[in-house]
Coordinates of C-alpha atoms in Angstrom, one line a residue:
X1 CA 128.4 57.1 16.3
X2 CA 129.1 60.4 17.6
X3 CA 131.4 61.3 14.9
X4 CA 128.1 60.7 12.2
X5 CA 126.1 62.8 14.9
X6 CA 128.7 65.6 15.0
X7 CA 129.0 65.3 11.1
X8 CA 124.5 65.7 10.7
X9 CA 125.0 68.5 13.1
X10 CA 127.2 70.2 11.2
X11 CA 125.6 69.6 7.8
X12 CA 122.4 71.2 9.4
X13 CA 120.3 68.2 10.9
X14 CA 118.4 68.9 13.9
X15 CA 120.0 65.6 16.2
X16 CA 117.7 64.4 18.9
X17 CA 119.6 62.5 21.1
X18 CA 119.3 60.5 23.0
X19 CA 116.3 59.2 21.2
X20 CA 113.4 58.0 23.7
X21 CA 111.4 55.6 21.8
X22 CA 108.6 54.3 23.9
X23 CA 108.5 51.2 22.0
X24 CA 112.2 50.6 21.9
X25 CA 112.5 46.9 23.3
X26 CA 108.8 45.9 23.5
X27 CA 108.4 44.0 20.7
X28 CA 109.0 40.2 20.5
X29 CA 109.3 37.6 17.3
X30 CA 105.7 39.2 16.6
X31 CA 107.7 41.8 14.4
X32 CA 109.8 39.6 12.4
X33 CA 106.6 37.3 12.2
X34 CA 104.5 40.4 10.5
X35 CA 107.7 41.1 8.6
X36 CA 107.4 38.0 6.9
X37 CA 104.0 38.1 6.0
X38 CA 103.7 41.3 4.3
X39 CA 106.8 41.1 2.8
X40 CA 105.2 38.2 1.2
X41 CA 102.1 39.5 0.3
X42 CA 103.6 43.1 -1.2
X43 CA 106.4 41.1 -3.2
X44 CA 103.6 38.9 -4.7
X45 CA 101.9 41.9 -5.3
X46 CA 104.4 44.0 -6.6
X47 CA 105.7 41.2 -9.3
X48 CA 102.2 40.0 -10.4
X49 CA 101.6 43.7 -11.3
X50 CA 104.8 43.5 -13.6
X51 CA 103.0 42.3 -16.8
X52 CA 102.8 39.0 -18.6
X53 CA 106.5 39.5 -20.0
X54 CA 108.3 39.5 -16.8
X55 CA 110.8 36.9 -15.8
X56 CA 109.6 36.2 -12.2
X57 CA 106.0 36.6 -10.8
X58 CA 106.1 35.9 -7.3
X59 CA 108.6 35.4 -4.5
X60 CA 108.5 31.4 -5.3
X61 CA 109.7 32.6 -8.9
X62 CA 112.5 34.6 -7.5
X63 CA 113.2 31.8 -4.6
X64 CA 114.2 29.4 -7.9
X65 CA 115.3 32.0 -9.7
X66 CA 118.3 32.1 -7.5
X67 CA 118.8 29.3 -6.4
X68 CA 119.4 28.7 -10.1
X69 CA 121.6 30.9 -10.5
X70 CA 123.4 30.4 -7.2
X71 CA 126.7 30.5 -7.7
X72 CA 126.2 34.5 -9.3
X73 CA 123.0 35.6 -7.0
X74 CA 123.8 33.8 -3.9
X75 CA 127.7 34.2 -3.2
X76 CA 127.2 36.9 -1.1
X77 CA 124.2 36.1 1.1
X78 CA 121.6 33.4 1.3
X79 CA 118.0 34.3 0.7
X80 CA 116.6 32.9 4.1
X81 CA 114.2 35.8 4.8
X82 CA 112.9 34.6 1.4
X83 CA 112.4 30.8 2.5
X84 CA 110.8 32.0 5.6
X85 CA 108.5 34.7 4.1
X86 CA 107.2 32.0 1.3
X87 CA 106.4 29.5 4.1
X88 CA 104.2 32.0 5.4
X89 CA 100.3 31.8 4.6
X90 CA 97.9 34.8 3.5
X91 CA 97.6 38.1 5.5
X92 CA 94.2 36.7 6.6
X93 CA 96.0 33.9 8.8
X94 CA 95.3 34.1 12.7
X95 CA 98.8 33.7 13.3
X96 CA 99.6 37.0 10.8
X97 CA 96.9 38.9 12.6
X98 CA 97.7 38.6 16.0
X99 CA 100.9 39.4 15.8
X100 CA 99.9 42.2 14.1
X101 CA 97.0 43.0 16.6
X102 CA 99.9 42.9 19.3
X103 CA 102.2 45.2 17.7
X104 CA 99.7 47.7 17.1
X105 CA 99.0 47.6 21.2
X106 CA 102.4 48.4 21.8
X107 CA 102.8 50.9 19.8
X108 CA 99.4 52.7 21.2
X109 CA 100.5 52.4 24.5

């Protein structure tokens, strides 16, 4: 790590370190809970906006999609974040909003 600090430095970055981040630590599953959610929501988003002659629509397309086609899409990695993120309801969901609520209070603090 200090060798890529050193190397910034010299390529002109400005290097704060050590970094004090307030928040650093604080968070709990709540992150990886929001995460899921609105990686959810701005996937299904993103691929219902491609147009009626796009292959996949939403992330259960893309889910299927690969598995599919898992011995080319999924010999490097699974697609668990995926699995988890589809499980997940609407951004409306109490669950979705807390955990949001809570993140947002750690980072004001």
């Amino acid at each position: 790590m200090n060798n890529c600090i050193d190397l910034l430095k010299k390529q002109g970055a400005i290097v704060i370190d050590p970094a004090d981040i307030a928040s650093a630590g604080k968070f709990d599953d709540t992150e990886t809970e929001v995460l899921l959610y609105e990686f959810k929501a701005d996937l299904n988003s993103y691929l219902a906006g491609l147009g009626p002659k796009a292959p996949v629509k939403s992330m259960k397309d893309v889910i299927d999609f690969n598995e599919k086609h898992s011995s080319r899409e999924l010999q490097f990695f699974g697609q668990d974040l995926l699995i988890k993120a589809q499980a997940k309801g609407p951004l409306t969901e109490k669950a979705y909003l807390d955990a949001l609520q809570k993140n947002q209070s750690v980072v004001a603090q």
